[in-house]
Tab-separated table of N, CA and C in Angstrom:
chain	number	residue	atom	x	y	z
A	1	UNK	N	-8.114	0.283	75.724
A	1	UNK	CA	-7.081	0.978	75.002
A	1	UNK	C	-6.581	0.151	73.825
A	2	UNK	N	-6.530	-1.451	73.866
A	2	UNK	CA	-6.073	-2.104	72.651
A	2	UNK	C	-7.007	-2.128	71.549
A	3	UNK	N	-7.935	-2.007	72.094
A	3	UNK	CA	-9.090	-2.087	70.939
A	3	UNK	C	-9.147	-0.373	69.806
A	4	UNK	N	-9.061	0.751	70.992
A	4	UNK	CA	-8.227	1.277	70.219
A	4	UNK	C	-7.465	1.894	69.396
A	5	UNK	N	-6.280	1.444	69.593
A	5	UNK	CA	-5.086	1.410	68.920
A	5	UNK	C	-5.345	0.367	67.563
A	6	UNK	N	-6.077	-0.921	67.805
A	6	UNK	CA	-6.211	-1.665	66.641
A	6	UNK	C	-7.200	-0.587	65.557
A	7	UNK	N	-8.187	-0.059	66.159
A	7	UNK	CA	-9.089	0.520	65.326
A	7	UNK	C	-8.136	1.714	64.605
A	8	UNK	N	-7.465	1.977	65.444
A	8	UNK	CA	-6.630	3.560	64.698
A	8	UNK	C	-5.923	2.858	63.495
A	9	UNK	N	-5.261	1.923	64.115
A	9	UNK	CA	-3.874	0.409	62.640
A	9	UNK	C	-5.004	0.696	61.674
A	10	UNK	N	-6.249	0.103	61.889
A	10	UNK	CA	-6.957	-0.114	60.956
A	10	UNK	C	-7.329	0.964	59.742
A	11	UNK	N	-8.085	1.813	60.437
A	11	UNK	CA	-8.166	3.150	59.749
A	11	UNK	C	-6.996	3.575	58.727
A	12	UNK	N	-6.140	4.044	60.163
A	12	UNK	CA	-4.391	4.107	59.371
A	12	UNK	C	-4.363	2.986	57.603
A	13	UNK	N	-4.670	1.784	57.680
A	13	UNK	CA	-4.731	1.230	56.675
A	13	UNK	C	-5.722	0.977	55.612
A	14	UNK	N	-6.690	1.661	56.036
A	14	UNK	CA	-7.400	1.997	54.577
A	14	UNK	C	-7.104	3.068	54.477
A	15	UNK	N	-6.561	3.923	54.860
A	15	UNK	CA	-6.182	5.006	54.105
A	15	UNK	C	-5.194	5.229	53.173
A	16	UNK	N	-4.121	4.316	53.772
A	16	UNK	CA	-3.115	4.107	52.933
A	16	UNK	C	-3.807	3.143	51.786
A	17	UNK	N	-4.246	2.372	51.971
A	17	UNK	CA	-4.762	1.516	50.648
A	17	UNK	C	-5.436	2.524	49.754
A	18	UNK	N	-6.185	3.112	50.599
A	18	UNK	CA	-7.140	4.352	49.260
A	18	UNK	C	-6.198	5.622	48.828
A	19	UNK	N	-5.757	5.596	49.305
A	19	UNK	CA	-4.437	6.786	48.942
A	19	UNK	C	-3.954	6.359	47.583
A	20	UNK	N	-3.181	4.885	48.288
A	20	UNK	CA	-2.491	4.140	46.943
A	20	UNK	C	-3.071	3.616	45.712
A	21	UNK	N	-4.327	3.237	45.945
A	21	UNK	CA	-5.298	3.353	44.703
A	21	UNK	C	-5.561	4.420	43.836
A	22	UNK	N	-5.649	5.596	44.605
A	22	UNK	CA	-6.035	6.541	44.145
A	22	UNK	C	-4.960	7.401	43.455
A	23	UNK	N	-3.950	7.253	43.834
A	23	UNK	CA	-2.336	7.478	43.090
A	23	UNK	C	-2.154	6.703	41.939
A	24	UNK	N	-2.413	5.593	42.292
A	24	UNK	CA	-2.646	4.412	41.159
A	24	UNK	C	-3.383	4.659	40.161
A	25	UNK	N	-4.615	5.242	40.349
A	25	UNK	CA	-5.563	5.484	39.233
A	25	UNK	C	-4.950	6.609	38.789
A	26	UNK	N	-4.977	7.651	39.422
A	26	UNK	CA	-4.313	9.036	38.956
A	26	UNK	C	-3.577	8.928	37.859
A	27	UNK	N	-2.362	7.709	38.331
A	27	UNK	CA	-1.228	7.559	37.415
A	27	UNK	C	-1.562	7.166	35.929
A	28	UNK	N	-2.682	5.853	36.137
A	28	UNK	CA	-2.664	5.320	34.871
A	28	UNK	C	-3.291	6.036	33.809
A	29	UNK	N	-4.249	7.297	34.612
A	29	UNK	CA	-5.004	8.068	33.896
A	29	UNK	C	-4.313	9.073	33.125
A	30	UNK	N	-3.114	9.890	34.176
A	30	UNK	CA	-2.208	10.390	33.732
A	30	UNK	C	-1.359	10.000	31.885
A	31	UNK	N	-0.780	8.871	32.366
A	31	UNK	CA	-0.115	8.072	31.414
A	31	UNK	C	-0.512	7.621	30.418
A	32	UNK	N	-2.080	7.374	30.130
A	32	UNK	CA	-2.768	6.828	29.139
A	32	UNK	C	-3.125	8.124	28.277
A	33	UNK	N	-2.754	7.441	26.828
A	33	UNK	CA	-2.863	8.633	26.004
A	33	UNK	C	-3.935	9.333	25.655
A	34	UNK	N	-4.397	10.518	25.090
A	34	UNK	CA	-5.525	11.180	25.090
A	34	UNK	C	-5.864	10.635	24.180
A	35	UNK	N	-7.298	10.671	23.656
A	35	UNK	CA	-7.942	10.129	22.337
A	35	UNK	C	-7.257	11.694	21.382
A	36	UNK	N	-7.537	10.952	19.928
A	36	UNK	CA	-6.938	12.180	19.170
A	36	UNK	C	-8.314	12.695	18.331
A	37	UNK	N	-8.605	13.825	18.293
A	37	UNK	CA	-9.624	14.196	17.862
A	37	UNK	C	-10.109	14.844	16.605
A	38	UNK	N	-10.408	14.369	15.903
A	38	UNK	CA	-10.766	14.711	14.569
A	38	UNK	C	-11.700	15.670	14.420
A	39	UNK	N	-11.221	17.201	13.737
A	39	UNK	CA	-11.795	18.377	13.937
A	39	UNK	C	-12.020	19.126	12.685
A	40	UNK	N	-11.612	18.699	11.190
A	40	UNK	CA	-12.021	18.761	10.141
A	40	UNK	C	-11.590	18.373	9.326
A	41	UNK	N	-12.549	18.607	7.958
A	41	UNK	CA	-12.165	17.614	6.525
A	41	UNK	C	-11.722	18.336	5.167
A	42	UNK	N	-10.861	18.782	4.636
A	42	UNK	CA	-10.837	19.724	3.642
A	42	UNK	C	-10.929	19.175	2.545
A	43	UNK	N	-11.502	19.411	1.172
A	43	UNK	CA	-11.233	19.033	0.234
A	43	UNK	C	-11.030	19.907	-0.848
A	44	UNK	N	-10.055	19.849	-1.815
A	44	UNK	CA	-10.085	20.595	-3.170
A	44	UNK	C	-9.322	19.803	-4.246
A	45	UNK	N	-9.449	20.296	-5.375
A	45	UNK	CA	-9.441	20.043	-6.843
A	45	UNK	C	-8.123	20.750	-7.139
A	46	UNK	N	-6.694	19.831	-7.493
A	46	UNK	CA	-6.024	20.374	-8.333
A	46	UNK	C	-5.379	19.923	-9.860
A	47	UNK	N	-4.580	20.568	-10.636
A	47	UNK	CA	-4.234	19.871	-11.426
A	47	UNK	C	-4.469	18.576	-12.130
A	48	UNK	N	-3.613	18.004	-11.310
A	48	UNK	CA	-3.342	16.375	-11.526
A	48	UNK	C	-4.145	15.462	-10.304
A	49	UNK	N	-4.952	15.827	-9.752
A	49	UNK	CA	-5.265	15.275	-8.261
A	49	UNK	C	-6.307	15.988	-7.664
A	50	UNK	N	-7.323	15.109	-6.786
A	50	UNK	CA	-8.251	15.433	-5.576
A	50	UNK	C	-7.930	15.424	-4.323
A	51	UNK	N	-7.621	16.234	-3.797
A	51	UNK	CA	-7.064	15.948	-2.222
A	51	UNK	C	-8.206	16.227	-1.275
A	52	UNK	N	-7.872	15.558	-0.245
A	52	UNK	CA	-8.751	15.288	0.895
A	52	UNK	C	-7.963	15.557	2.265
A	53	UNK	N	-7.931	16.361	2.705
A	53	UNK	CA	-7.378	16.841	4.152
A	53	UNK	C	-7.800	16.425	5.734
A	54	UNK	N	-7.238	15.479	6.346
A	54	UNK	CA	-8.285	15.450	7.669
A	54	UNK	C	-7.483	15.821	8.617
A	55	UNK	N	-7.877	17.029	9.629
A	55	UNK	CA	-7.596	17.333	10.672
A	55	UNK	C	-7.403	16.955	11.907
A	56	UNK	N	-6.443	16.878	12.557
A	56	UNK	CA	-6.536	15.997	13.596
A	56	UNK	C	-5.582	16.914	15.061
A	57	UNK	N	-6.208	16.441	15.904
A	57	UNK	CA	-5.839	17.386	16.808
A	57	UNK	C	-5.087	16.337	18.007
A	58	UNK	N	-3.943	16.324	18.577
A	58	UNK	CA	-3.360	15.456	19.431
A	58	UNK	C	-2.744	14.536	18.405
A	59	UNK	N	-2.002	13.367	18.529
A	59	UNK	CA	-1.109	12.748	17.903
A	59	UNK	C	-2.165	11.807	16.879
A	60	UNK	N	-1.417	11.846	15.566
A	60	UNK	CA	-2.272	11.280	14.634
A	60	UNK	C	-2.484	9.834	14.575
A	61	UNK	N	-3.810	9.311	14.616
A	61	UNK	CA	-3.661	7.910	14.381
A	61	UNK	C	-4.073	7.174	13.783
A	62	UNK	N	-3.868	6.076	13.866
A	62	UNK	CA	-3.702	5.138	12.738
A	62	UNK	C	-4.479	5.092	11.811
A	63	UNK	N	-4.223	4.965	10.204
A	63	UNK	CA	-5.656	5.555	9.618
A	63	UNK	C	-5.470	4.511	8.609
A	64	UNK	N	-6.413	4.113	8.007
A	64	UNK	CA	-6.397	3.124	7.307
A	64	UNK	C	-7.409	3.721	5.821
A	65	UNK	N	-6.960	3.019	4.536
A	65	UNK	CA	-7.870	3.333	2.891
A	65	UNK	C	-8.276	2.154	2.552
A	66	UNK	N	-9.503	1.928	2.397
A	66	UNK	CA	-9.930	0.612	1.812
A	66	UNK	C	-11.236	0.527	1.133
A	67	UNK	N	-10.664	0.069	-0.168
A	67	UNK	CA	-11.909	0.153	-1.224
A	67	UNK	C	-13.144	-0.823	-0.823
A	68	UNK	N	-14.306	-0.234	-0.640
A	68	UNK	CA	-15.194	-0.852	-0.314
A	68	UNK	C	-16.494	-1.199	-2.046
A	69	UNK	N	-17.130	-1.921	-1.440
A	69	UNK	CA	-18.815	-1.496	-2.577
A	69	UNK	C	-19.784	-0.919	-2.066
A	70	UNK	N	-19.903	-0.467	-1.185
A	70	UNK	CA	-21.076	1.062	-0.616
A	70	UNK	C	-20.352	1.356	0.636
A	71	UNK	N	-20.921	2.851	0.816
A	71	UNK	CA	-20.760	3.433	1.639
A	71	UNK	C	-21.810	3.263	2.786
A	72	UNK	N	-21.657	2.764	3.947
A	72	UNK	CA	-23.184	2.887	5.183
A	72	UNK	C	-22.515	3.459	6.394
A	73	UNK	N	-23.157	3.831	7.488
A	73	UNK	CA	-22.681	4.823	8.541
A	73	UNK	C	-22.876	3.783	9.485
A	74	UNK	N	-21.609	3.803	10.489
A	74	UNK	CA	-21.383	3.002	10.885
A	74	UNK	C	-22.242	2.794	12.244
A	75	UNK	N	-23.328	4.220	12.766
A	75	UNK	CA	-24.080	3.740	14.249
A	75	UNK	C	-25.813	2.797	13.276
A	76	UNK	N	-26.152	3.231	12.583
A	76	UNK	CA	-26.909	2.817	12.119
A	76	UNK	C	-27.218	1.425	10.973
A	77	UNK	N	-25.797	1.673	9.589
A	77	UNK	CA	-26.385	0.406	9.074
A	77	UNK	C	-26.884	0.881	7.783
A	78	UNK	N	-27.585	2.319	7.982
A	78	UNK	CA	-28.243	2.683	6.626
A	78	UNK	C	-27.141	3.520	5.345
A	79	UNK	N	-27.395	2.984	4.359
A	79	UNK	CA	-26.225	3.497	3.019
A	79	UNK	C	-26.284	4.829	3.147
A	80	UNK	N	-25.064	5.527	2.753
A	80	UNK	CA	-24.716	6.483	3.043
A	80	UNK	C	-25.235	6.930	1.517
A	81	UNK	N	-26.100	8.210	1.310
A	81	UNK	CA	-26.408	8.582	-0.209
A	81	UNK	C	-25.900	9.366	-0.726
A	82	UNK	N	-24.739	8.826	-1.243
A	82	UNK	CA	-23.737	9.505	-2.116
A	82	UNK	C	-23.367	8.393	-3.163
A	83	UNK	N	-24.139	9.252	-4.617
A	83	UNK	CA	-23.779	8.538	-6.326
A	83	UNK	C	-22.477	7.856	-6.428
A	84	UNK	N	-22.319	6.829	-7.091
A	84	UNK	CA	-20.946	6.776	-7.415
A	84	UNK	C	-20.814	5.203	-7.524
A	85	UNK	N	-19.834	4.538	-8.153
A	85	UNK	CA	-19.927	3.396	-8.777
A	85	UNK	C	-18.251	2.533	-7.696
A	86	UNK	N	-17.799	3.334	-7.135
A	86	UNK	CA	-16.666	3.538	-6.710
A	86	UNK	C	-16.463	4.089	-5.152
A	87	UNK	N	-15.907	3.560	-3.986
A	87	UNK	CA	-15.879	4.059	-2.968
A	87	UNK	C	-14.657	3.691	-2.067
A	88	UNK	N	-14.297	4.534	-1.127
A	88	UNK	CA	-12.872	4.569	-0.245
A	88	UNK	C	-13.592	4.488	0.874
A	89	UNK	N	-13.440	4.014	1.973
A	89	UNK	CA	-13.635	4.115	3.261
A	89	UNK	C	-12.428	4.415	4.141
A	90	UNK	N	-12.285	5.278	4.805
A	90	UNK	CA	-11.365	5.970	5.503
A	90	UNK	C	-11.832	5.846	6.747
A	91	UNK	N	-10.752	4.836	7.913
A	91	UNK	CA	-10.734	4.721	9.187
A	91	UNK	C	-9.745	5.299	10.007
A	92	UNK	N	-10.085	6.369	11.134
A	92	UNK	CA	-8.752	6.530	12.069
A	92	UNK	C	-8.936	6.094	13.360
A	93	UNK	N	-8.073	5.653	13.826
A	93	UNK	CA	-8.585	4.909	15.138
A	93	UNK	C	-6.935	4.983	16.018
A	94	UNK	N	-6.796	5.279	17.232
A	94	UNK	CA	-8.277	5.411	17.704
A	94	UNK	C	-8.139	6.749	17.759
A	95	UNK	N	-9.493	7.542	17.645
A	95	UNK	CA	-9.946	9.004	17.452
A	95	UNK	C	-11.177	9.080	17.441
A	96	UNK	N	-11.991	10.286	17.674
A	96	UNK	CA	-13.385	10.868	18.452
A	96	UNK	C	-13.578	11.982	17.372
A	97	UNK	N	-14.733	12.583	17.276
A	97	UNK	CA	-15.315	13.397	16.947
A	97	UNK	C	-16.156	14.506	17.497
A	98	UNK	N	-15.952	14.157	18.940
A	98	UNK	CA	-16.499	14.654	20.273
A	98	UNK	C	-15.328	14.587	20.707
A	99	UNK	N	-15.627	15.304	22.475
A	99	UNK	CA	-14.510	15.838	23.129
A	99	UNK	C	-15.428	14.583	24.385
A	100	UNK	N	-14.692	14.669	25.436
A	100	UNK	CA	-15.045	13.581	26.319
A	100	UNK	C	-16.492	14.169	27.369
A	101	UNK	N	-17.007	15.588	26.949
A	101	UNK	CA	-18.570	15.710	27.278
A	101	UNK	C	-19.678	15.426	26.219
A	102	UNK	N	-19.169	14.788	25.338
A	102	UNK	CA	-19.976	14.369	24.202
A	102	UNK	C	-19.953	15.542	23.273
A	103	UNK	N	-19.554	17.105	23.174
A	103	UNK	CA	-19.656	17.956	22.667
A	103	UNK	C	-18.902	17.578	21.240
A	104	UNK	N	-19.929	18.105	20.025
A	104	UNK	CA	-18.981	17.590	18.308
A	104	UNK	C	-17.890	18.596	18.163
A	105	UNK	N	-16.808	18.080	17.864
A	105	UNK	CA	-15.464	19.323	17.670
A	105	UNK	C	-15.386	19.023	16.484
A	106	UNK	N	-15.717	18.382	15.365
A	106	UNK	CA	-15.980	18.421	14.421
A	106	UNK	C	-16.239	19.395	13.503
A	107	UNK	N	-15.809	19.993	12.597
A	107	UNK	CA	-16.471	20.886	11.987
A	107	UNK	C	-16.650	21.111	10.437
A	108	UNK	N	-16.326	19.898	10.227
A	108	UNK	CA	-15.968	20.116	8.236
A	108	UNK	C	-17.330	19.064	7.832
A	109	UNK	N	-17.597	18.904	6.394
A	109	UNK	CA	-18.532	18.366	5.787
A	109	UNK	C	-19.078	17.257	6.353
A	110	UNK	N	-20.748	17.180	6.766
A	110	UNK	CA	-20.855	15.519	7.017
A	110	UNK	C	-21.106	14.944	5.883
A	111	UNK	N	-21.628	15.679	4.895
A	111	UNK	CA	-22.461	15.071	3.544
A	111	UNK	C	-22.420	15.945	2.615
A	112	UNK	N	-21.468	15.640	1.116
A	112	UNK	CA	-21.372	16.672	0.845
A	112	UNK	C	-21.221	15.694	-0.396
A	113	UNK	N	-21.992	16.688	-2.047
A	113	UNK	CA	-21.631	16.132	-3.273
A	113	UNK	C	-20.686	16.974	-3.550
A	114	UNK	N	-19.866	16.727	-4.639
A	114	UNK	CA	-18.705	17.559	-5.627
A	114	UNK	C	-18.602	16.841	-6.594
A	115	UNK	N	-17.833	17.872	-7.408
A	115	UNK	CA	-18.272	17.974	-9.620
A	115	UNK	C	-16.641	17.965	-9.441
A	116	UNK	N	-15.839	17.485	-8.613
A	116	UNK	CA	-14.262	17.156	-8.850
A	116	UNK	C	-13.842	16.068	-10.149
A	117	UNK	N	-13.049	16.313	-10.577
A	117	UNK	CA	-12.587	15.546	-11.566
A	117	UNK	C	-12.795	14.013	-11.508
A	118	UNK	N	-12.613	14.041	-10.042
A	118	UNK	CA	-12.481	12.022	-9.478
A	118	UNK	C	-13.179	11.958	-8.438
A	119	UNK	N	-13.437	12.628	-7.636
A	119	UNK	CA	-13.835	12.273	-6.072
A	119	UNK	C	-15.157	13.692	-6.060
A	120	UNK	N	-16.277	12.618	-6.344
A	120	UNK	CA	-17.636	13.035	-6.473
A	120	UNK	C	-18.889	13.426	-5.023
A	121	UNK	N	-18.334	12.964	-4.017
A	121	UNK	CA	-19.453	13.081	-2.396
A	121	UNK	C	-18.023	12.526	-1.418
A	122	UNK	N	-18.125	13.285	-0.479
A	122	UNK	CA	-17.620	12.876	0.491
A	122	UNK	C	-18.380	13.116	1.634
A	123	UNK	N	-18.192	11.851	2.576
A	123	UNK	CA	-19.419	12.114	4.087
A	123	UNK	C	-18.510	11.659	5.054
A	124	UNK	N	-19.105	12.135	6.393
A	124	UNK	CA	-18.263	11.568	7.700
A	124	UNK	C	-19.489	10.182	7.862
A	125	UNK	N	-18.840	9.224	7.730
A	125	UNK	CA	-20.172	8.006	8.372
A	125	UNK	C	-19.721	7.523	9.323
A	126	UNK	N	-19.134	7.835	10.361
A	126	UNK	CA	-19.183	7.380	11.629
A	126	UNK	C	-18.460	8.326	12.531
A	127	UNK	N	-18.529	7.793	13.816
A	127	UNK	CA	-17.981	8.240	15.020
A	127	UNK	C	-17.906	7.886	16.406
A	128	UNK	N	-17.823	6.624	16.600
A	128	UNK	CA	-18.299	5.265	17.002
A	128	UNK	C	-17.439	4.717	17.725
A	129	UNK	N	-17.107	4.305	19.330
A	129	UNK	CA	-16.180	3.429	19.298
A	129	UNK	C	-14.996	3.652	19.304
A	130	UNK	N	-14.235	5.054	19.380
A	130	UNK	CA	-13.061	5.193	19.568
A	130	UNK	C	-12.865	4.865	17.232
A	131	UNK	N	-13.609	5.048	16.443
A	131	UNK	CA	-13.127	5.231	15.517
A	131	UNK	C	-14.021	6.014	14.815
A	132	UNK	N	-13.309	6.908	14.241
A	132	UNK	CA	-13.826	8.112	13.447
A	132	UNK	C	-13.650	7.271	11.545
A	133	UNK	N	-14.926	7.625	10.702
A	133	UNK	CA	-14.543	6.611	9.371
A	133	UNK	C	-14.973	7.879	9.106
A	134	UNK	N	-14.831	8.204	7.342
A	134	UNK	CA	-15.057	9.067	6.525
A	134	UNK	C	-15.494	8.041	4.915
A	135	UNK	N	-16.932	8.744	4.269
A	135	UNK	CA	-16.339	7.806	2.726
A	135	UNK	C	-16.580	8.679	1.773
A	136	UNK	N	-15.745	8.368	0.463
A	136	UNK	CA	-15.598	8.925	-0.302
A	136	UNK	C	-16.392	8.317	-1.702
A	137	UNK	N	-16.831	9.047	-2.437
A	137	UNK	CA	-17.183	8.080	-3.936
A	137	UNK	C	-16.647	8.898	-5.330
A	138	UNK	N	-16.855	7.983	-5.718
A	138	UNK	CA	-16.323	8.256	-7.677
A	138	UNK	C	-17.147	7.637	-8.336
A	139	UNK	N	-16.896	8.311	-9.921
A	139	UNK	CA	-17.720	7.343	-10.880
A	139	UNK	C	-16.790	6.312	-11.497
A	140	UNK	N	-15.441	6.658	-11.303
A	140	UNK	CA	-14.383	5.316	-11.887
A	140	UNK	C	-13.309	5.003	-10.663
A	141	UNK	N	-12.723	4.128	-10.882
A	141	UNK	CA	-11.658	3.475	-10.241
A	141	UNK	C	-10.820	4.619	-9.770
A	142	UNK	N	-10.628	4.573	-8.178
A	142	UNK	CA	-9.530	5.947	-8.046
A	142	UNK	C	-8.276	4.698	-7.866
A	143	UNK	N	-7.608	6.198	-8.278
A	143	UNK	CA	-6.234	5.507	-7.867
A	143	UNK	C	-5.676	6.683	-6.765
A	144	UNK	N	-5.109	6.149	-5.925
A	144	UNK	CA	-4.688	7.392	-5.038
A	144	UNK	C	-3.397	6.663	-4.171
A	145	UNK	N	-3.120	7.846	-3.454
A	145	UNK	CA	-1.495	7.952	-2.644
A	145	UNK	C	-2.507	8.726	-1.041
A	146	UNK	N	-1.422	8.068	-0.026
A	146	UNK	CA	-1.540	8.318	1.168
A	146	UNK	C	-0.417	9.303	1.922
A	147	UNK	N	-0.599	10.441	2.567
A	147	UNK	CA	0.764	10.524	3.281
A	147	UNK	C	-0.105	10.868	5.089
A	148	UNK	N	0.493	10.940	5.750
A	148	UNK	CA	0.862	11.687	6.830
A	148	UNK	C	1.785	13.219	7.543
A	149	UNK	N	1.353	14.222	7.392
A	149	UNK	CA	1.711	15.461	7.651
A	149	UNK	C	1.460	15.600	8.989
A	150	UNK	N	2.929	16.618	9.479
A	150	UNK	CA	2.673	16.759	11.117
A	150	UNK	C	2.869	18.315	11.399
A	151	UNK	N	2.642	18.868	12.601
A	151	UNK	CA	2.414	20.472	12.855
A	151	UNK	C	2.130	20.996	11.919
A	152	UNK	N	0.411	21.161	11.319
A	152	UNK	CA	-0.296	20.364	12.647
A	152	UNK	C	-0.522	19.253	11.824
A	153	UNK	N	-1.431	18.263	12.662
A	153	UNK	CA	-1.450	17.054	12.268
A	153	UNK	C	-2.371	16.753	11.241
A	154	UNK	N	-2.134	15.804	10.094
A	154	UNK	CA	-3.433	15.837	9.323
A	154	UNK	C	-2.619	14.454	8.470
A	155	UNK	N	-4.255	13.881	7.970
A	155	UNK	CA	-3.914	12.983	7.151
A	155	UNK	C	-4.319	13.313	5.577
A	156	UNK	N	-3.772	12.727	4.529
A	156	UNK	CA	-3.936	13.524	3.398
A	156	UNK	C	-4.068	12.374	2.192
A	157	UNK	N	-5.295	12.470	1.125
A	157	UNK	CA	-5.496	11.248	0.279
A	157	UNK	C	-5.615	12.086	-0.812
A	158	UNK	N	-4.576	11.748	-1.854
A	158	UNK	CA	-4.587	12.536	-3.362
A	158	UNK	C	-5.406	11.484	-3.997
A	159	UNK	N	-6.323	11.708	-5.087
A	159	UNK	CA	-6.259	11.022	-5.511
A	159	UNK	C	-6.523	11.817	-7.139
A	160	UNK	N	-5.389	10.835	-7.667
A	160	UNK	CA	-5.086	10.956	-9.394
A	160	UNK	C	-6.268	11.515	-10.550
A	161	UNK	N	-5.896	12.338	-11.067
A	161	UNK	CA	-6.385	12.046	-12.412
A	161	UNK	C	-5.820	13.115	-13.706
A	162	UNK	N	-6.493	13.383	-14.770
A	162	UNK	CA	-5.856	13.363	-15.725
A	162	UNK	C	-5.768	14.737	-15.505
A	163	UNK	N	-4.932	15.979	-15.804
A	163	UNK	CA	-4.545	16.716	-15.927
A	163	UNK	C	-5.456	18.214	-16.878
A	164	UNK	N	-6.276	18.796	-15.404
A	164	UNK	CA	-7.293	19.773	-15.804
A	164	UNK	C	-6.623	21.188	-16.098
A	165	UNK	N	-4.859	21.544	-16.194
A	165	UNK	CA	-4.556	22.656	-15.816
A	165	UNK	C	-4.168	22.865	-17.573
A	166	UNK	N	-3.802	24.038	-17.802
A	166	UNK	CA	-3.965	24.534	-19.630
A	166	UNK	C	-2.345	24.416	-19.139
A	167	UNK	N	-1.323	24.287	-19.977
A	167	UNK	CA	0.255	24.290	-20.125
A	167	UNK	C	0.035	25.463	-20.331
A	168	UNK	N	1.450	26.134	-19.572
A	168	UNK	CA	2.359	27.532	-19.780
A	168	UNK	C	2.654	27.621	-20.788
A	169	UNK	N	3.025	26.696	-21.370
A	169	UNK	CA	4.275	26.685	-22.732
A	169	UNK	C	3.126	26.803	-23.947
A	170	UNK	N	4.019	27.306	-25.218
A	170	UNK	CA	3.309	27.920	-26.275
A	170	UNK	C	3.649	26.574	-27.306
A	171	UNK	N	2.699	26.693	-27.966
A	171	UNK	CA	2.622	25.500	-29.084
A	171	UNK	C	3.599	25.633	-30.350
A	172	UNK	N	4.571	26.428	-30.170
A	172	UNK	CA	5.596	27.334	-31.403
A	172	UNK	C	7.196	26.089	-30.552
């Protein structure tokens, strides 16, 4: 009979240990934030400016602009072929381009040229790693502004140039 009663203690206590693990994991899984998922790229031509739209689905993150000298994709290594004398590399991290069955939720340009005033090809070159990059090219020096927009979420890169729109006003 003692033997048991010890065997039942025993049992009794891995269960509780796997219980509590398993609450444990639950929890941290619970609590840990979702990846945020990057689901498209807009771009258009206005006025005074090229804007670049990126979609983002779940809380936006951290995104970083940094002038590079070529564009290359980040699983491979090989230059990204898009003209241009001039390039932005755009990082958000951390963020996916897939959903967590590997499926692409992605849906805007991977490779794309444009006759925009300033911002000539834009491509997605990566998706890697918990960081989603995007690059951009020109034939001159951009100058550009960053913001952050929320509901819904998106990140947004103007970038400058000289003024393609005809004035309202009359020359009198």
């Amino acid at each position: 009979m003692h033997t048991r009663h010890r065997l039942m203690a025993t049992t009794a206590s891995a269960l509780l240990l796997a219980g509590t693990a398993a609450s444990t994991s639950a929890a941290a899984t619970s609590s840990a934030p979702a990846t945020s998922l990057v689901v498209n790229a807009r771009i258009a031509g206005h006025c005074s400016f090229d804007r670049v739209v990126i979609d983002v689905k779940g809380k936006l993150p951290s995104t970083t602009v940094t002038r590079v000298k070529e564009l290359r994709y980040d699983s491979s290594g090989k230059k990204v072929p898009l003209a241009g004398k001039y390039f932005l590399e755009i990082k958000l991290s951390p963020a996916a381009a897939h959903d967590n069955a590997g499926r692409n939720v992605y849906k805007g340009p991977r490779l794309i040229k444009l006759n925009l005033p300033k911002l000539k090809g834009f491509a997605l070159t990566g998706d890697f790693e918990g960081v989603v990059t995007f690059g951009a090219a020109f034939n001159s020096k951009p100058s550009y502004t960053t913001k952050q927009l929320h509901r819904p979420e998106r990140f947004v890169l103007d970038i400058a140039h000289h003024n393609t729109c005809r004035s309202s006003r009359s020359g009198t």
